[in-house]
Amino acid sequence: MAAATLLKFLAMQSIISVTNLSKRYASGFEALKRINLDIHRGEIFALLGPNGAGKTTLIGIICGILVPSAGKVTVDSHDIITDYRAARSLIGLVPQELHTDAFESVWATVSFSRGLFNKPKNPAYIEKVLRALSLWDKKDDKIMTLSGGMKRRVLIAKALSHEPQVLFLDEPTAGVDVELRKDMWQVVRDLRDSGVTIILTTHYIEEAEDMADRIGVINKGGIILVEEKAELMRKLGKKQLTLQLQQQLHALPAELSAFKLTIGEDGSTLIYNYDTKAERTGVATLLGELSRAGLRIRDLQTTQSSLEDIFVGLVSDRQ
Ligand SMILES: Nc1ncnc2c1ncn2[C@@H]1O[C@H](COP(=O)(O)OP(=O)(O)OP(=O)(O)O)[C@@H](O)[C@H]1O
Ligand SMILES: [Mg+2]
């Protein structure tokens, strides 16, 4: 097999495989309902869903913190129940809830985390991680003296301490300022470039739009969609063209009846919705017909639906 083909083949392989996974909490609440999901090696996968959808529950089970009620999960072919240690050693987890060892220093807590996975000491690696997360000048500070955003970065450093192949980030940027968020995503991109598989959840959907290779949407304990991001945007993305006319319209001219146009409230704007995936958008023909109908355009703009629009549409359809 040629090297390029082999690389592609490896990339398409799943590193995590979730089969018919269900979770019923002791309260009787069914948080996950027969989930099937494959995470590809080396990808950034964004798991999106409203509050209570089951994201943290799913991550908790894969990371061995919660016990599934039914189904099977493997991490690089290691079953998370029967081969727990091997599976867990491949995973780094940045949990949603902030809980850290308040009295320890940053350096000690991150180094200790590495030790928990029986990895030999590697101060140069820990230094690299702390520097990448802008925590180097805080390395001797006690965690209790750090701000919320810094504590979250300490959690990321801890999760990376044992050089995991898979990194789960459960809302890593909640409470982190814009500038640091950018740095954090750069760290995540660098990790992906070094071969680490990343699974993240975020309520900032533009972050998923920016970062993810694939998107999964979960709602009420069920996966409702898994798609390449580019394909999703292409399939469900809509574009809107708004035309500002020089004159007021009371009704649509007959020449334009073939187009699905709406007249804006002011009477001098026309709104045209078109499909980005259609072979012909009809925009050129529309502009031609407008001039034939004697309508003059003062200004125009187009807007494209974002992942956020798509997400809200998907989730609200299923309420
Ligand atoms: N220990 C528990 N006992 C009973 N129900 C639970 C427990 N933990 C979570 N749940 C319920 O399971 C559902 C899924 O919760 P989960 O934390 O997985 O959601 P999430 O998608 O991570 O939400 P968020 O975006 O708010 O973090 C929720 O309805 C939640 O109330
Ligand atoms: Mg959660």
Short mmCIF file of C-alpha atoms and ligand atoms in Angstrom, two decimals:
data_model
loop_
_atom_site.label_atom_id
_atom_site.label_comp_id
_atom_site.label_asym_id
_atom_site.label_seq_id
_atom_site.Cartn_x
_atom_site.Cartn_y
_atom_site.Cartn_z
CA MET A 1 0.00 0.00 0.00
CA ALA A 2 1.39 3.43 -0.92
CA ALA A 3 2.25 5.67 2.04
CA ALA A 4 -0.40 8.26 1.22
CA THR A 5 -3.09 5.61 0.89
CA LEU A 6 -1.98 4.04 4.13
CA LEU A 7 -2.18 7.37 5.93
CA LYS A 8 -5.65 7.94 4.56
CA PHE A 9 -6.67 4.46 5.61
CA LEU A 10 -5.41 5.05 9.14
CA ALA A 11 -7.17 8.40 9.30
CA MET A 12 -10.47 6.78 8.42
CA GLN A 13 -10.14 4.22 11.16
CA SER A 14 -12.06 4.76 14.33
CA ILE A 15 -10.14 5.28 17.50
CA ILE A 16 -13.33 5.23 19.57
CA SER A 17 -16.27 3.01 18.84
CA VAL A 18 -19.55 3.37 20.74
CA THR A 19 -22.19 0.70 20.12
CA ASN A 20 -25.79 0.70 21.39
CA LEU A 21 -24.78 2.61 24.47
CA SER A 22 -27.49 3.42 27.01
CA LYS A 23 -27.38 5.06 30.40
CA ARG A 24 -30.11 5.06 32.99
CA TYR A 25 -29.24 6.94 36.17
CA ALA A 26 -30.23 5.57 39.58
CA SER A 27 -33.11 8.06 39.54
CA GLY A 28 -34.55 6.07 36.61
CA PHE A 29 -33.81 8.88 34.13
CA GLU A 30 -32.62 7.61 30.76
CA ALA A 31 -29.83 10.01 29.80
CA LEU A 32 -28.52 8.06 26.77
CA LYS A 33 -30.61 5.97 24.42
CA ARG A 34 -28.78 3.40 22.30
CA ILE A 35 -26.00 5.68 21.08
CA ASN A 36 -23.87 4.59 18.13
CA LEU A 37 -20.87 6.72 17.30
CA ASP A 38 -17.41 6.34 15.79
CA ILE A 39 -14.66 8.86 16.34
CA HIS A 40 -12.00 8.86 13.62
CA ARG A 41 -8.35 8.80 14.50
CA GLY A 42 -6.81 12.26 14.38
CA GLU A 43 -9.98 14.28 13.93
CA ILE A 44 -11.50 17.14 15.89
CA PHE A 45 -15.05 16.07 16.66
CA ALA A 46 -17.46 18.61 18.14
CA LEU A 47 -20.38 17.21 20.10
CA LEU A 48 -23.14 19.80 20.24
CA GLY A 49 -26.41 19.67 22.11
CA PRO A 50 -28.57 21.72 24.44
CA ASN A 51 -28.23 21.61 28.24
CA GLY A 52 -29.08 18.16 29.53
CA ALA A 53 -28.74 16.46 26.14
CA GLY A 54 -26.31 13.85 27.47
CA LYS A 55 -22.90 15.13 26.36
CA THR A 56 -21.19 14.93 29.74
CA THR A 57 -22.81 11.56 30.44
CA LEU A 58 -21.45 10.16 27.16
CA ILE A 59 -17.97 11.52 27.84
CA GLY A 60 -18.12 10.23 31.43
CA ILE A 61 -18.84 6.70 30.25
CA ILE A 62 -16.10 6.68 27.60
CA CYS A 63 -13.63 7.95 30.21
CA GLY A 64 -14.69 5.30 32.73
CA ILE A 65 -16.18 7.69 35.30
CA LEU A 66 -19.74 6.48 34.79
CA VAL A 67 -20.93 2.93 34.31
CA PRO A 68 -23.06 2.29 31.22
CA SER A 69 -26.41 0.51 31.56
CA ALA A 70 -26.02 -1.26 28.21
CA GLY A 71 -23.79 -1.24 25.15
CA LYS A 72 -20.11 -1.31 24.39
CA VAL A 73 -17.29 1.22 24.03
CA THR A 74 -13.77 0.58 22.79
CA VAL A 75 -10.82 2.97 22.75
CA ASP A 76 -8.17 1.88 20.25
CA SER A 77 -9.72 -1.62 20.47
CA HIS A 78 -9.54 -1.72 24.28
CA ASP A 79 -12.91 -2.32 25.91
CA ILE A 80 -13.52 0.37 28.53
CA ILE A 81 -14.84 -2.19 31.04
CA THR A 82 -12.82 -5.36 30.53
CA ASP A 83 -9.61 -3.53 29.54
CA TYR A 84 -10.13 -0.36 31.55
CA ARG A 85 -6.53 0.55 32.36
CA ALA A 86 -5.31 0.34 28.78
CA ALA A 87 -8.31 2.30 27.52
CA ARG A 88 -8.03 4.99 30.19
CA SER A 89 -4.29 5.50 29.73
CA LEU A 90 -4.95 6.64 26.15
CA ILE A 91 -7.39 9.34 27.25
CA GLY A 92 -7.02 12.83 28.66
CA LEU A 93 -10.14 14.44 30.07
CA VAL A 94 -10.79 18.10 30.76
CA PRO A 95 -13.97 17.92 32.82
CA GLN A 96 -16.79 20.44 32.66
CA GLU A 97 -16.79 20.99 36.42
CA LEU A 98 -13.85 22.87 37.89
CA HIS A 99 -12.36 20.87 40.70
CA THR A 100 -8.70 21.07 41.45
CA ASP A 101 -6.35 20.41 44.33
CA ALA A 102 -6.61 23.88 45.83
CA PHE A 103 -3.49 23.76 48.02
CA GLU A 104 -1.09 22.30 45.49
CA SER A 105 1.08 24.30 43.10
CA VAL A 106 0.40 24.18 39.38
CA TRP A 107 3.63 22.31 38.76
CA ALA A 108 2.99 19.71 41.47
CA THR A 109 -0.57 18.96 40.45
CA VAL A 110 0.27 18.54 36.76
CA SER A 111 3.32 16.39 37.50
CA PHE A 112 1.28 14.27 39.93
CA SER A 113 -1.36 13.62 37.26
CA ARG A 114 1.32 12.21 34.99
CA GLY A 115 2.51 9.95 37.80
CA LEU A 116 -1.01 8.53 38.21
CA PHE A 117 -0.64 6.97 34.77
CA ASN A 118 2.70 5.38 35.70
CA LYS A 119 4.54 7.49 33.15
CA PRO A 120 8.22 8.25 33.91
CA LYS A 121 8.91 11.84 34.97
CA ASN A 122 9.44 14.25 32.10
CA PRO A 123 9.89 17.82 33.36
CA ALA A 124 10.72 19.10 29.86
CA TYR A 125 7.34 17.87 28.59
CA ILE A 126 5.45 19.39 31.55
CA GLU A 127 7.25 22.67 30.93
CA LYS A 128 6.24 22.59 27.26
CA VAL A 129 2.59 22.03 28.20
CA LEU A 130 2.57 24.81 30.81
CA ARG A 131 4.21 27.24 28.42
CA ALA A 132 1.75 26.41 25.63
CA LEU A 133 -1.12 27.14 28.02
CA SER A 134 0.45 30.42 29.28
CA LEU A 135 0.80 28.94 32.75
CA TRP A 136 4.57 28.89 33.02
CA ASP A 137 4.80 32.02 35.15
CA LYS A 138 2.17 30.53 37.48
CA LYS A 139 3.88 27.18 37.91
CA ASP A 140 4.75 27.74 41.58
CA ASP A 141 1.45 29.37 42.53
CA LYS A 142 -1.11 27.52 44.58
CA ILE A 143 -4.15 26.65 42.49
CA MET A 144 -6.54 28.34 44.93
CA THR A 145 -4.94 31.68 44.08
CA LEU A 146 -5.65 31.39 40.34
CA SER A 147 -8.57 32.86 38.43
CA GLY A 148 -11.32 30.65 36.98
CA GLY A 149 -9.89 30.79 33.45
CA MET A 150 -6.42 29.88 34.74
CA LYS A 151 -7.87 26.95 36.72
CA ARG A 152 -9.48 25.68 33.56
CA ARG A 153 -6.13 25.82 31.80
CA VAL A 154 -4.59 23.87 34.69
CA LEU A 155 -7.22 21.19 34.04
CA ILE A 156 -6.12 21.08 30.41
CA ALA A 157 -2.46 20.78 31.48
CA LYS A 158 -3.43 17.92 33.83
CA ALA A 159 -5.32 16.16 31.05
CA LEU A 160 -2.26 16.42 28.79
CA SER A 161 0.24 15.41 31.46
CA HIS A 162 0.40 11.73 30.42
CA GLU A 163 0.57 12.45 26.66
CA PRO A 164 -2.85 11.01 25.77
CA GLN A 165 -3.82 9.98 22.24
CA VAL A 166 -7.39 11.13 22.74
CA LEU A 167 -8.37 14.35 24.47
CA PHE A 168 -11.87 15.12 25.68
CA LEU A 169 -12.65 18.78 26.29
CA ASP A 170 -16.03 19.23 27.98
CA GLU A 171 -16.73 22.95 27.54
CA PRO A 172 -13.12 24.00 27.90
CA THR A 173 -13.71 27.65 27.12
CA ALA A 174 -16.55 28.37 29.54
CA GLY A 175 -15.36 31.36 31.57
CA VAL A 176 -12.19 31.90 29.54
CA ASP A 177 -11.64 35.32 27.98
CA VAL A 178 -11.55 35.83 24.22
CA GLU A 179 -7.79 36.22 23.93
CA LEU A 180 -6.99 33.12 25.95
CA ARG A 181 -9.67 31.17 24.15
CA LYS A 182 -7.78 31.81 20.91
CA ASP A 183 -4.56 30.56 22.50
CA MET A 184 -6.37 27.52 23.84
CA TRP A 185 -7.71 26.62 20.42
CA GLN A 186 -4.23 27.01 18.98
CA VAL A 187 -3.00 24.47 21.53
CA VAL A 188 -5.83 22.16 20.45
CA ARG A 189 -4.97 22.57 16.77
CA ASP A 190 -1.29 21.84 17.48
CA LEU A 191 -2.31 18.71 19.36
CA ARG A 192 -4.44 17.57 16.45
CA ASP A 193 -1.52 18.23 14.10
CA SER A 194 0.64 16.02 16.29
CA GLY A 195 -1.89 13.19 15.84
CA VAL A 196 -4.07 13.56 18.95
CA THR A 197 -7.78 12.93 18.45
CA ILE A 198 -9.94 15.65 20.01
CA ILE A 199 -13.55 15.45 21.13
CA LEU A 200 -15.00 18.70 22.40
CA THR A 201 -18.29 20.11 23.55
CA THR A 202 -19.05 23.80 23.49
CA HIS A 203 -22.03 26.10 23.69
CA TYR A 204 -20.13 28.63 21.56
CA ILE A 205 -21.19 27.12 18.29
CA GLU A 206 -18.98 29.39 16.23
CA GLU A 207 -16.04 27.66 17.93
CA ALA A 208 -17.21 24.32 16.60
CA GLU A 209 -17.72 25.90 13.18
CA ASP A 210 -14.17 27.15 13.34
CA MET A 211 -12.45 24.09 14.77
CA ALA A 212 -14.26 20.86 14.02
CA ASP A 213 -13.68 18.37 11.22
CA ARG A 214 -16.95 16.63 12.05
CA ILE A 215 -19.99 17.62 14.03
CA GLY A 216 -22.28 15.42 16.08
CA VAL A 217 -25.57 16.70 17.46
CA ILE A 218 -27.14 15.05 20.48
CA ASN A 219 -30.59 15.86 21.82
CA LYS A 220 -32.49 14.17 24.65
CA GLY A 221 -30.04 11.29 24.87
CA GLY A 222 -30.03 10.44 21.16
CA ILE A 223 -27.53 11.29 18.42
CA ILE A 224 -29.57 13.07 15.77
CA LEU A 225 -26.81 13.82 13.30
CA VAL A 226 -23.14 13.13 12.57
CA GLU A 227 -21.65 14.82 9.55
CA GLU A 228 -18.48 16.30 8.11
CA LYS A 229 -18.70 19.98 8.95
CA ALA A 230 -18.18 21.13 5.38
CA GLU A 231 -20.83 18.71 4.13
CA LEU A 232 -23.28 19.82 6.82
CA MET A 233 -22.86 23.47 5.93
CA ARG A 234 -23.31 22.60 2.27
CA LYS A 235 -26.39 20.45 2.85
CA LEU A 236 -28.25 22.58 5.31
CA GLY A 237 -26.78 25.98 4.61
CA LYS A 238 -29.07 28.55 3.05
CA LYS A 239 -28.19 31.87 1.57
CA GLN A 240 -30.28 34.98 1.55
CA LEU A 241 -29.95 37.86 -0.87
CA THR A 242 -31.40 41.19 0.17
CA LEU A 243 -31.89 43.79 -2.53
CA GLN A 244 -32.52 47.43 -1.71
CA LEU A 245 -34.48 49.03 -4.53
CA GLN A 246 -34.59 52.64 -5.56
CA GLN A 247 -38.37 52.55 -5.72
CA GLN A 248 -41.22 51.33 -3.53
CA LEU A 249 -43.18 48.26 -4.55
CA HIS A 250 -46.79 47.55 -3.72
CA ALA A 251 -46.83 44.18 -5.40
CA LEU A 252 -44.37 41.93 -7.15
CA PRO A 253 -44.10 42.63 -10.88
CA ALA A 254 -45.39 39.74 -13.02
CA GLU A 255 -41.88 39.22 -14.49
CA LEU A 256 -40.69 38.16 -11.07
CA SER A 257 -43.47 35.75 -10.18
CA ALA A 258 -41.26 32.75 -10.97
CA PHE A 259 -38.96 33.64 -8.09
CA LYS A 260 -39.87 33.06 -4.47
CA LEU A 261 -39.43 36.64 -3.38
CA THR A 262 -40.75 38.51 -0.41
CA ILE A 263 -41.12 42.25 -0.18
CA GLY A 264 -39.67 43.77 2.97
CA GLU A 265 -41.87 45.83 5.28
CA ASP A 266 -40.53 49.10 3.92
CA GLY A 267 -41.69 48.10 0.43
CA SER A 268 -38.30 48.81 -1.10
CA THR A 269 -36.41 45.65 -0.23
CA LEU A 270 -36.70 42.28 -1.87
CA ILE A 271 -35.57 39.15 -0.10
CA TYR A 272 -34.53 36.08 -2.07
CA ASN A 273 -33.75 32.78 -0.33
CA TYR A 274 -31.73 30.31 -2.30
CA ASP A 275 -30.09 27.02 -1.82
CA THR A 276 -26.32 26.93 -1.82
CA LYS A 277 -26.32 23.30 -2.92
CA ALA A 278 -28.53 23.93 -5.97
CA GLU A 279 -26.77 23.79 -9.31
CA ARG A 280 -28.23 27.16 -10.26
CA THR A 281 -28.93 29.67 -7.57
CA GLY A 282 -31.01 31.80 -9.92
CA VAL A 283 -29.31 34.97 -8.76
CA ALA A 284 -28.06 35.98 -12.21
CA THR A 285 -31.47 35.39 -13.81
CA LEU A 286 -33.18 37.30 -11.03
CA LEU A 287 -30.94 40.31 -11.51
CA GLY A 288 -31.65 40.22 -15.25
CA GLU A 289 -35.42 40.06 -14.67
CA LEU A 290 -35.26 42.92 -12.20
CA SER A 291 -33.69 45.22 -14.73
CA ARG A 292 -36.19 44.05 -17.38
CA ALA A 293 -39.00 44.95 -14.97
CA GLY A 294 -37.47 48.40 -14.67
CA LEU A 295 -36.40 47.99 -11.06
CA ARG A 296 -33.16 49.61 -10.04
CA ILE A 297 -31.00 48.30 -7.28
CA ARG A 298 -29.51 50.71 -4.79
CA ASP A 299 -27.62 48.15 -2.73
CA LEU A 300 -27.51 44.44 -2.06
CA GLN A 301 -26.14 42.04 0.49
CA THR A 302 -26.00 38.30 1.03
CA THR A 303 -26.01 36.42 4.30
CA GLN A 304 -25.24 32.76 4.79
CA SER A 305 -26.63 30.59 7.56
CA SER A 306 -24.13 29.71 10.23
CA LEU A 307 -23.66 26.42 12.03
CA GLU A 308 -25.59 28.09 14.83
CA ASP A 309 -28.67 28.54 12.59
CA ILE A 310 -28.37 24.94 11.46
CA PHE A 311 -27.99 23.70 15.02
CA VAL A 312 -30.94 25.68 16.36
CA GLY A 313 -33.06 24.42 13.45
CA LEU A 314 -32.10 20.80 14.12
CA VAL A 315 -32.68 20.89 17.84
CA SER A 316 -35.90 22.93 17.81
CA ASP A 317 -37.44 20.64 15.15
CA ARG A 318 -37.34 17.83 17.63
CA GLN A 319 -38.68 19.42 20.78
N1 LIG B 1 -26.27 11.73 38.57
C1 LIG B 1 -27.38 11.94 37.89
N2 LIG B 1 -28.57 11.42 38.27
C2 LIG B 1 -29.69 11.60 37.58
N3 LIG B 1 -29.75 12.30 36.41
C3 LIG B 1 -28.60 12.83 35.97
C4 LIG B 1 -27.37 12.69 36.67
N4 LIG B 1 -26.41 13.33 35.98
C5 LIG B 1 -27.02 13.88 34.90
N5 LIG B 1 -28.34 13.57 34.89
C6 LIG B 1 -29.32 13.96 33.88
O1 LIG B 1 -28.93 13.41 32.64
C7 LIG B 1 -29.20 14.33 31.57
C8 LIG B 1 -27.94 14.57 30.78
O2 LIG B 1 -27.01 15.28 31.58
P1 LIG B 1 -25.59 15.69 31.02
O3 LIG B 1 -24.83 16.30 32.13
O4 LIG B 1 -24.99 14.52 30.33
O5 LIG B 1 -26.01 16.79 29.92
P2 LIG B 1 -25.08 17.74 29.04
O6 LIG B 1 -25.46 17.50 27.62
O7 LIG B 1 -23.66 17.57 29.40
O8 LIG B 1 -25.62 19.18 29.46
P3 LIG B 1 -24.84 20.61 29.66
O9 LIG B 1 -24.78 21.23 28.30
O10 LIG B 1 -25.74 21.34 30.56
O11 LIG B 1 -23.51 20.33 30.25
C9 LIG B 1 -29.77 15.58 32.25
O12 LIG B 1 -31.17 15.53 32.14
C10 LIG B 1 -29.32 15.46 33.68
O13 LIG B 1 -30.26 16.08 34.54
MG MG B 2 -22.28 18.81 30.21
#
